Amino acid sequence: MSSQNIYILGIESSCDDTAASVMQNGKILSNVVASQKIHEEFGGVVPELASRAHQQNIVPVVNQAIKKANIAKDQLNAIAFTRGPGLMGSLLVGTSFAKSLAMGLNIPLIDVNHMQAHILAHFIDEEGFNKPPFPFLAMTISGGHTQIVKVSNYFEMEVIGETIDDAVGEAYDKSGKILGLGYPAGPEIDKRAQLGNPKAFKFTKPKVAELNFSFSGLKTAILYFIQKEIKANPNFIEENINDICASIQYTIIGILIDKLKLASKQTGIKHIAIGGGVSANSGIRQALKTGEAKFGWTTYVPKFEFTTDNAAMIAIVGYLKYLENNFSQQNVTASARLKI
Ligand code: KG4
Ligand code: ZN
């Protein structure tokens, strides 16, 4: 093994988290995230406010990441940044900043696909966390995305299923809004679900072909159900909140696991990794454990701080691309709809 140290700075600004991380040869030295509280009162991310907050946060966040890593700026070997997908105004802040810094330090610039990064976060060197062997299936579940990806190598990925409307995190957040819970509602629904009866109320699962998902119908079904019950009993939500949350969670996790089972059957792949904010969910973690016993799966759940949006996952992709001399030019542009 070479004794040379490669230091990569990763920058993430695709949605509402401004994040920076310094990595040394695949190991994290620092991982700083500034989350934007401003969106809570609106019940969802407001793009214009997000890009303004990135502008305010990016300099202190990057400085803190470098300081915590205890290195000097001129020790950095490359700057990796999120090129897309994401909100254009948010992406522009990180992209422009990364370009300027790389130019100022005269070091290579590396563009990173945010969805690939959620998957490759599994390759961060972290004690107690195994790296999945190729090929494996990755299910990326967050507030912005729901995908099943066949991963044959670091940069050989194929999306074999994805949502045709809302992302799974949105299904959680929109259900939470109907129930009067705060934003984001995923963690709260998860907490309450563990105290309730998952079979108390039944919501039909959408019928979507093959490995694709749909969650917008579920949100409407929940809305109509709640409106009907409230007519009969104005206190219906308060009196049944845990059972409602458990039933919603049971339905959502059922949808995810049905598709994973089908994907595993179709591809013959039994190594299954998850990523994205919803992989913090207790129901999906439990269901994966069951899958290990029932279907012979080996499952991989990243460390919590690498599941939600973060820059360590951008830095690991930067490191893997650095090893392949896969660099970007200064004229690279942010891309809101970048595909895997
Ligand atoms: O990956 P992430 O931080 O940001 C996006 O890229 O979207 O994911 C945030 C999403 C939100 O929709 C949030 O409600 C959901 O992840 N989430 C959860 C849980 N923790 C976060 N959903 C269900 N159960 C959880 N425990
Ligand atoms: Zn994300």
CSV table of C-alpha atoms and ligand atoms in Angstrom, one decimal:
chain,number,residue,atom,x,y,z
A,1,MET,CA,0.0,0.0,0.0
A,2,SER,CA,1.2,3.5,-0.8
A,3,SER,CA,2.0,5.6,2.2
A,4,GLN,CA,0.9,8.7,0.4
A,5,ASN,CA,-1.9,10.6,2.0
A,6,ILE,CA,-4.7,11.9,-0.2
A,7,TYR,CA,-6.9,14.6,1.3
A,8,ILE,CA,-10.2,15.4,-0.3
A,9,LEU,CA,-12.6,18.2,0.6
A,10,GLY,CA,-16.2,17.3,-0.1
A,11,ILE,CA,-18.9,19.9,-0.4
A,12,GLU,CA,-22.7,19.2,-0.5
A,13,SER,CA,-25.4,21.8,-1.1
A,14,SER,CA,-28.1,20.1,-3.2
A,15,CYS,CA,-31.1,20.7,-1.0
A,16,ASP,CA,-31.4,22.3,2.5
A,17,ASP,CA,-28.2,21.1,4.2
A,18,THR,CA,-24.9,22.9,3.7
A,19,ALA,CA,-22.2,20.4,4.4
A,20,ALA,CA,-18.4,20.0,4.2
A,21,SER,CA,-16.1,17.1,5.0
A,22,VAL,CA,-12.4,16.3,4.8
A,23,MET,CA,-11.4,12.8,4.1
A,24,GLN,CA,-8.0,11.1,4.3
A,25,ASN,CA,-7.6,8.0,2.2
A,26,GLY,CA,-11.3,7.0,2.6
A,27,LYS,CA,-11.5,7.8,6.3
A,28,ILE,CA,-13.4,10.8,7.6
A,29,LEU,CA,-11.4,13.5,9.4
A,30,SER,CA,-14.4,15.9,9.7
A,31,ASN,CA,-18.0,15.9,8.7
A,32,VAL,CA,-19.8,19.2,9.3
A,33,VAL,CA,-23.5,19.8,8.4
A,34,ALA,CA,-25.5,23.1,8.9
A,35,SER,CA,-29.1,22.2,8.6
A,36,GLN,CA,-31.6,25.0,7.7
A,37,LYS,CA,-34.3,25.4,10.3
A,38,ILE,CA,-36.0,28.2,8.3
A,39,HIS,CA,-38.0,25.6,6.3
A,40,GLU,CA,-39.8,24.1,9.2
A,41,GLU,CA,-42.5,26.8,9.4
A,42,PHE,CA,-43.3,26.3,5.8
A,43,GLY,CA,-43.7,22.5,6.1
A,44,GLY,CA,-41.2,21.9,3.2
A,45,VAL,CA,-38.1,23.2,1.6
A,46,VAL,CA,-38.4,26.7,0.1
A,47,PRO,CA,-35.8,26.8,-2.7
A,48,GLU,CA,-35.2,30.6,-2.6
A,49,LEU,CA,-34.6,30.5,1.1
A,50,ALA,CA,-32.4,27.4,0.8
A,51,SER,CA,-30.0,29.1,-1.6
A,52,ARG,CA,-29.7,32.2,0.5
A,53,ALA,CA,-28.9,30.1,3.6
A,54,HIS,CA,-26.3,28.2,1.6
A,55,GLN,CA,-24.6,31.5,0.8
A,56,GLN,CA,-24.5,32.4,4.4
A,57,ASN,CA,-23.3,29.0,5.6
A,58,ILE,CA,-20.8,27.8,3.0
A,59,VAL,CA,-17.7,29.7,4.1
A,60,PRO,CA,-18.0,28.9,7.9
A,61,VAL,CA,-19.0,25.3,7.2
A,62,VAL,CA,-16.0,24.7,4.9
A,63,ASN,CA,-13.6,26.5,7.3
A,64,GLN,CA,-14.9,24.4,10.2
A,65,ALA,CA,-14.4,21.2,8.3
A,66,ILE,CA,-10.8,22.0,7.4
A,67,LYS,CA,-10.1,23.2,11.0
A,68,LYS,CA,-11.6,20.1,12.6
A,69,ALA,CA,-9.6,17.9,10.2
A,70,ASN,CA,-6.5,19.6,11.6
A,71,ILE,CA,-4.9,20.1,8.2
A,72,ALA,CA,-3.9,23.2,6.2
A,73,LYS,CA,-5.8,24.2,3.1
A,74,ASP,CA,-2.8,23.7,0.9
A,75,GLN,CA,-2.6,20.0,2.0
A,76,LEU,CA,-5.9,19.3,0.1
A,77,ASN,CA,-5.4,17.2,-3.0
A,78,ALA,CA,-8.8,17.9,-4.6
A,79,ILE,CA,-12.2,19.5,-4.1
A,80,ALA,CA,-15.3,17.3,-4.7
A,81,PHE,CA,-18.7,18.9,-5.0
A,82,THR,CA,-22.3,17.9,-5.6
A,83,ARG,CA,-23.2,18.7,-9.3
A,84,GLY,CA,-26.8,17.4,-9.0
A,85,PRO,CA,-29.5,16.3,-8.8
A,86,GLY,CA,-31.1,18.9,-6.6
A,87,LEU,CA,-32.4,22.4,-6.4
A,88,MET,CA,-30.6,24.6,-9.0
A,89,GLY,CA,-30.2,27.6,-6.7
A,90,SER,CA,-28.7,25.4,-4.0
A,91,LEU,CA,-26.4,23.5,-6.3
A,92,LEU,CA,-25.1,26.7,-7.8
A,93,VAL,CA,-23.7,27.9,-4.4
A,94,GLY,CA,-21.7,24.7,-3.8
A,95,THR,CA,-20.6,24.4,-7.5
A,96,SER,CA,-19.4,28.0,-7.7
A,97,PHE,CA,-17.6,27.8,-4.4
A,98,ALA,CA,-15.9,24.5,-5.2
A,99,LYS,CA,-14.7,25.8,-8.6
A,100,SER,CA,-13.3,29.0,-7.1
A,101,LEU,CA,-11.5,27.2,-4.3
A,102,ALA,CA,-10.0,24.6,-6.6
A,103,MET,CA,-8.8,27.3,-8.9
A,104,GLY,CA,-7.4,29.3,-6.0
A,105,LEU,CA,-5.5,26.3,-4.6
A,106,ASN,CA,-4.6,25.1,-8.0
A,107,ILE,CA,-5.9,21.6,-7.4
A,108,PRO,CA,-8.2,19.3,-9.3
A,109,LEU,CA,-12.0,19.7,-9.2
A,110,ILE,CA,-14.2,16.6,-9.0
A,111,ASP,CA,-18.0,16.6,-9.7
A,112,VAL,CA,-20.2,14.2,-7.8
A,113,ASN,CA,-23.6,12.8,-8.5
A,114,HIS,CA,-25.6,13.1,-5.2
A,115,MET,CA,-27.5,9.8,-5.8
A,116,GLN,CA,-24.3,7.9,-6.5
A,117,ALA,CA,-22.9,9.4,-3.3
A,118,HIS,CA,-25.8,8.1,-1.2
A,119,ILE,CA,-24.9,4.7,-2.4
A,120,LEU,CA,-21.1,5.0,-2.3
A,121,ALA,CA,-21.4,6.2,1.3
A,122,HIS,CA,-21.1,2.5,2.1
A,123,PHE,CA,-17.5,2.6,1.1
A,124,ILE,CA,-16.4,5.1,3.8
A,125,ASP,CA,-13.9,3.4,6.1
A,126,GLU,CA,-15.8,3.1,9.3
A,127,GLU,CA,-15.2,0.6,12.1
A,128,GLY,CA,-18.1,-1.9,12.5
A,129,PHE,CA,-19.5,-1.2,9.1
A,130,ASN,CA,-19.0,-3.7,6.3
A,131,LYS,CA,-18.7,-2.7,2.6
A,132,PRO,CA,-21.1,-4.4,0.2
A,133,PRO,CA,-19.5,-6.6,-2.4
A,134,PHE,CA,-20.3,-6.1,-6.1
A,135,PRO,CA,-22.9,-6.6,-7.5
A,136,PHE,CA,-25.4,-5.4,-4.9
A,137,LEU,CA,-28.8,-3.7,-4.8
A,138,ALA,CA,-29.0,-0.2,-3.3
A,139,MET,CA,-32.3,1.3,-2.3
A,140,THR,CA,-32.1,5.1,-1.9
A,141,ILE,CA,-34.9,6.4,0.2
A,142,SER,CA,-35.1,10.1,1.1
A,143,GLY,CA,-37.3,13.2,1.0
A,144,GLY,CA,-36.3,13.7,-2.7
A,145,HIS,CA,-35.7,10.2,-4.1
A,146,THR,CA,-36.9,6.6,-4.1
A,147,GLN,CA,-34.8,4.3,-6.3
A,148,ILE,CA,-33.6,0.8,-6.5
A,149,VAL,CA,-30.2,0.7,-8.2
A,150,LYS,CA,-28.2,-2.3,-9.4
A,151,VAL,CA,-24.6,-1.5,-8.5
A,152,SER,CA,-22.0,-3.6,-10.5
A,153,ASN,CA,-19.0,-1.4,-9.7
A,154,TYR,CA,-18.3,2.0,-8.2
A,155,PHE,CA,-19.4,3.8,-11.3
A,156,GLU,CA,-21.4,1.1,-13.0
A,157,MET,CA,-24.9,1.7,-11.8
A,158,GLU,CA,-28.3,1.0,-13.3
A,159,VAL,CA,-31.6,2.4,-11.9
A,160,ILE,CA,-33.9,-0.6,-12.1
A,161,GLY,CA,-36.9,1.0,-10.3
A,162,GLU,CA,-37.9,4.5,-9.1
A,163,THR,CA,-40.9,6.5,-8.0
A,164,ILE,CA,-43.2,7.8,-10.6
A,165,ASP,CA,-44.5,10.6,-8.3
A,166,ASP,CA,-43.6,11.4,-4.7
A,167,ALA,CA,-40.5,10.1,-2.8
A,168,VAL,CA,-41.0,8.0,0.2
A,169,GLY,CA,-39.8,10.7,2.6
A,170,GLU,CA,-42.4,13.0,1.0
A,171,ALA,CA,-45.1,10.4,1.8
A,172,TYR,CA,-44.0,10.5,5.4
A,173,ASP,CA,-43.8,14.3,5.5
A,174,LYS,CA,-47.2,14.9,3.7
A,175,SER,CA,-48.9,12.3,5.9
A,176,GLY,CA,-47.4,14.2,8.9
A,177,LYS,CA,-48.8,17.5,7.7
A,178,ILE,CA,-52.3,15.9,7.4
A,179,LEU,CA,-51.9,14.7,11.0
A,180,GLY,CA,-50.7,18.1,12.2
A,181,LEU,CA,-47.2,16.9,13.0
A,182,GLY,CA,-44.1,19.0,12.5
A,183,TYR,CA,-41.7,19.0,9.5
A,184,PRO,CA,-40.0,16.7,8.7
A,185,ALA,CA,-42.5,14.2,10.0
A,186,GLY,CA,-40.6,11.0,9.3
A,187,PRO,CA,-38.9,10.7,12.6
A,188,GLU,CA,-42.0,11.5,14.6
A,189,ILE,CA,-44.2,9.1,12.7
A,190,ASP,CA,-41.6,6.4,13.2
A,191,LYS,CA,-41.4,7.1,17.0
A,192,ARG,CA,-45.2,6.9,17.3
A,193,ALA,CA,-45.5,3.9,15.0
A,194,GLN,CA,-43.5,1.9,17.5
A,195,LEU,CA,-46.2,2.5,20.1
A,196,GLY,CA,-49.2,1.7,17.9
A,197,ASN,CA,-51.0,-1.2,16.2
A,198,PRO,CA,-49.8,-1.5,12.6
A,199,LYS,CA,-53.0,-3.3,11.6
A,200,ALA,CA,-55.4,-0.8,13.2
A,201,PHE,CA,-56.3,0.8,9.9
A,202,LYS,CA,-55.8,-0.5,6.4
A,203,PHE,CA,-54.5,1.6,3.5
A,204,THR,CA,-54.3,-0.1,0.1
A,205,LYS,CA,-50.9,-0.4,-1.5
A,206,PRO,CA,-50.6,1.2,-5.0
A,207,LYS,CA,-50.4,-1.1,-8.0
A,208,VAL,CA,-47.3,0.0,-10.0
A,209,ALA,CA,-45.6,-2.1,-12.6
A,210,GLU,CA,-42.3,-3.8,-12.1
A,211,LEU,CA,-39.9,-2.2,-9.7
A,212,ASN,CA,-41.4,1.3,-9.8
A,213,PHE,CA,-43.0,3.1,-6.8
A,214,SER,CA,-45.9,5.5,-6.4
A,215,PHE,CA,-46.7,7.3,-3.1
A,216,SER,CA,-49.1,10.1,-4.1
A,217,GLY,CA,-52.2,7.9,-4.0
A,218,LEU,CA,-51.4,6.8,-0.5
A,219,LYS,CA,-51.2,10.5,0.7
A,220,THR,CA,-54.7,11.1,-0.8
A,221,ALA,CA,-56.1,7.9,0.7
A,222,ILE,CA,-54.8,9.0,4.1
A,223,LEU,CA,-56.3,12.5,3.7
A,224,TYR,CA,-59.8,11.1,2.7
A,225,PHE,CA,-59.6,8.6,5.6
A,226,ILE,CA,-58.8,11.3,8.1
A,227,GLN,CA,-61.4,13.7,6.8
A,228,LYS,CA,-64.1,11.0,7.0
A,229,GLU,CA,-63.2,9.9,10.5
A,230,ILE,CA,-63.0,13.4,11.8
A,231,LYS,CA,-66.6,14.0,10.7
A,232,ALA,CA,-67.7,11.2,13.0
A,233,ASN,CA,-65.3,12.1,15.8
A,234,PRO,CA,-63.5,15.4,15.9
A,235,ASN,CA,-60.9,14.0,18.3
A,236,PHE,CA,-60.1,11.0,16.0
A,237,ILE,CA,-56.5,12.0,15.3
A,238,GLU,CA,-55.5,12.7,19.0
A,239,GLU,CA,-57.2,9.6,20.2
A,240,ASN,CA,-55.6,7.3,17.6
A,241,ILE,CA,-52.4,9.0,16.6
A,242,ASN,CA,-50.1,6.1,17.4
A,243,ASP,CA,-52.3,3.5,15.6
A,244,ILE,CA,-52.6,5.9,12.6
A,245,CYS,CA,-48.8,6.3,12.5
A,246,ALA,CA,-48.2,2.6,12.9
A,247,SER,CA,-50.7,1.8,10.1
A,248,ILE,CA,-49.1,4.3,7.7
A,249,GLN,CA,-45.6,3.0,8.5
A,250,TYR,CA,-46.7,-0.6,8.0
A,251,THR,CA,-48.1,0.3,4.6
A,252,ILE,CA,-45.1,2.3,3.4
A,253,ILE,CA,-42.5,-0.3,4.6
A,254,GLY,CA,-44.6,-3.0,3.0
A,255,ILE,CA,-44.4,-1.2,-0.4
A,256,LEU,CA,-40.6,-0.8,-0.1
A,257,ILE,CA,-40.0,-4.4,0.9
A,258,ASP,CA,-42.3,-5.9,-1.8
A,259,LYS,CA,-40.3,-4.1,-4.4
A,260,LEU,CA,-36.9,-5.1,-2.9
A,261,LYS,CA,-38.1,-8.7,-2.8
A,262,LEU,CA,-39.0,-8.5,-6.5
A,263,ALA,CA,-35.7,-6.8,-7.4
A,264,SER,CA,-33.7,-9.5,-5.5
A,265,LYS,CA,-35.7,-12.2,-7.2
A,266,GLN,CA,-35.3,-10.7,-10.7
A,267,THR,CA,-31.6,-10.0,-10.4
A,268,GLY,CA,-30.6,-12.9,-8.2
A,269,ILE,CA,-28.7,-10.5,-6.0
A,270,LYS,CA,-28.9,-10.9,-2.2
A,271,HIS,CA,-26.6,-8.2,-1.0
A,272,ILE,CA,-28.9,-5.2,-0.2
A,273,ALA,CA,-27.8,-1.8,0.9
A,274,ILE,CA,-30.0,1.2,1.8
A,275,GLY,CA,-29.2,4.9,2.0
A,276,GLY,CA,-31.0,8.3,2.3
A,277,GLY,CA,-32.8,9.9,5.3
A,278,VAL,CA,-35.6,7.3,5.5
A,279,SER,CA,-33.0,4.5,6.1
A,280,ALA,CA,-33.0,5.8,9.7
A,281,ASN,CA,-36.5,4.3,10.0
A,282,SER,CA,-36.9,1.6,12.6
A,283,GLY,CA,-39.5,-0.3,10.4
A,284,ILE,CA,-37.2,-0.6,7.4
A,285,ARG,CA,-34.3,-1.7,9.6
A,286,GLN,CA,-36.5,-4.4,11.2
A,287,ALA,CA,-37.8,-5.5,7.8
A,288,LEU,CA,-34.3,-5.9,6.4
A,289,LYS,CA,-33.3,-8.0,9.4
A,290,THR,CA,-36.4,-10.2,8.7
A,291,GLY,CA,-35.2,-10.4,5.1
A,292,GLU,CA,-31.8,-11.8,6.2
A,293,ALA,CA,-33.5,-14.6,8.1
A,294,LYS,CA,-36.2,-15.3,5.5
A,295,PHE,CA,-34.5,-14.7,2.1
A,296,GLY,CA,-30.8,-15.2,2.9
A,297,TRP,CA,-30.1,-11.5,2.3
A,298,THR,CA,-27.0,-9.7,3.6
A,299,THR,CA,-28.0,-6.1,4.4
A,300,TYR,CA,-26.0,-2.9,4.8
A,301,VAL,CA,-27.2,0.1,6.6
A,302,PRO,CA,-24.8,3.1,6.8
A,303,LYS,CA,-23.9,4.9,10.0
A,304,PHE,CA,-26.6,7.4,10.8
A,305,GLU,CA,-24.6,10.5,10.0
A,306,PHE,CA,-24.0,9.1,6.4
A,307,THR,CA,-27.7,8.4,5.7
A,308,THR,CA,-29.1,11.9,5.6
A,309,ASP,CA,-27.5,14.5,3.3
A,310,ASN,CA,-23.9,15.0,4.2
A,311,ALA,CA,-20.5,15.8,2.6
A,312,ALA,CA,-18.6,12.7,3.7
A,313,MET,CA,-20.5,10.8,1.0
A,314,ILE,CA,-19.4,13.4,-1.5
A,315,ALA,CA,-15.8,13.2,-0.3
A,316,ILE,CA,-15.7,9.4,-0.6
A,317,VAL,CA,-16.9,9.6,-4.3
A,318,GLY,CA,-14.2,12.3,-4.7
A,319,TYR,CA,-11.6,10.0,-3.3
A,320,LEU,CA,-12.7,7.1,-5.6
A,321,LYS,CA,-12.7,9.3,-8.6
A,322,TYR,CA,-9.3,10.8,-7.6
A,323,LEU,CA,-7.8,7.3,-7.6
A,324,GLU,CA,-9.0,7.0,-11.2
A,325,ASN,CA,-7.8,10.4,-12.2
A,326,ASN,CA,-11.4,11.3,-13.1
A,327,PHE,CA,-11.4,15.1,-12.8
A,328,SER,CA,-13.8,17.8,-14.0
A,329,GLN,CA,-13.0,21.0,-15.9
A,330,GLN,CA,-13.7,24.5,-14.7
A,331,ASN,CA,-16.6,24.8,-17.2
A,332,VAL,CA,-18.6,22.0,-15.5
A,333,THR,CA,-22.1,23.2,-14.7
A,334,ALA,CA,-24.6,22.2,-12.0
A,335,SER,CA,-27.4,19.9,-13.2
A,336,ALA,CA,-30.7,19.9,-11.3
A,337,ARG,CA,-31.9,16.7,-13.0
A,338,LEU,CA,-28.6,14.8,-13.3
A,339,LYS,CA,-29.1,11.0,-13.7
A,340,ILE,CA,-27.1,8.2,-12.2
B,1,KG4,O1,-31.8,12.2,3.0
B,1,KG4,P1,-32.6,13.3,3.6
B,1,KG4,O2,-32.0,13.9,4.9
B,1,KG4,O3,-32.8,14.5,2.7
B,1,KG4,C1,-33.2,14.4,1.4
B,1,KG4,O4,-32.3,14.2,0.5
B,1,KG4,O5,-34.4,14.3,1.2
B,1,KG4,O6,-34.0,12.7,4.0
B,1,KG4,C2,-35.0,13.4,4.6
B,1,KG4,C3,-36.3,12.6,4.7
B,1,KG4,C4,-37.4,13.4,5.2
B,1,KG4,O7,-38.5,13.2,4.4
B,1,KG4,C5,-37.7,12.8,6.6
B,1,KG4,O8,-39.0,12.8,7.0
B,1,KG4,C6,-37.2,11.3,6.4
B,1,KG4,O9,-36.1,11.5,5.6
B,1,KG4,N1,-36.9,10.6,7.6
B,1,KG4,C7,-37.6,9.6,8.1
B,1,KG4,C8,-36.9,9.2,9.3
B,1,KG4,N2,-35.9,10.0,9.5
B,1,KG4,C9,-35.9,10.9,8.5
B,1,KG4,N3,-38.6,8.9,7.6
B,1,KG4,C10,-39.1,7.9,8.2
B,1,KG4,N4,-38.5,7.4,9.4
B,1,KG4,C11,-37.5,8.0,10.0
B,1,KG4,N5,-37.0,7.6,11.1
B,2,ZN,ZN,-30.0,13.1,-0.4
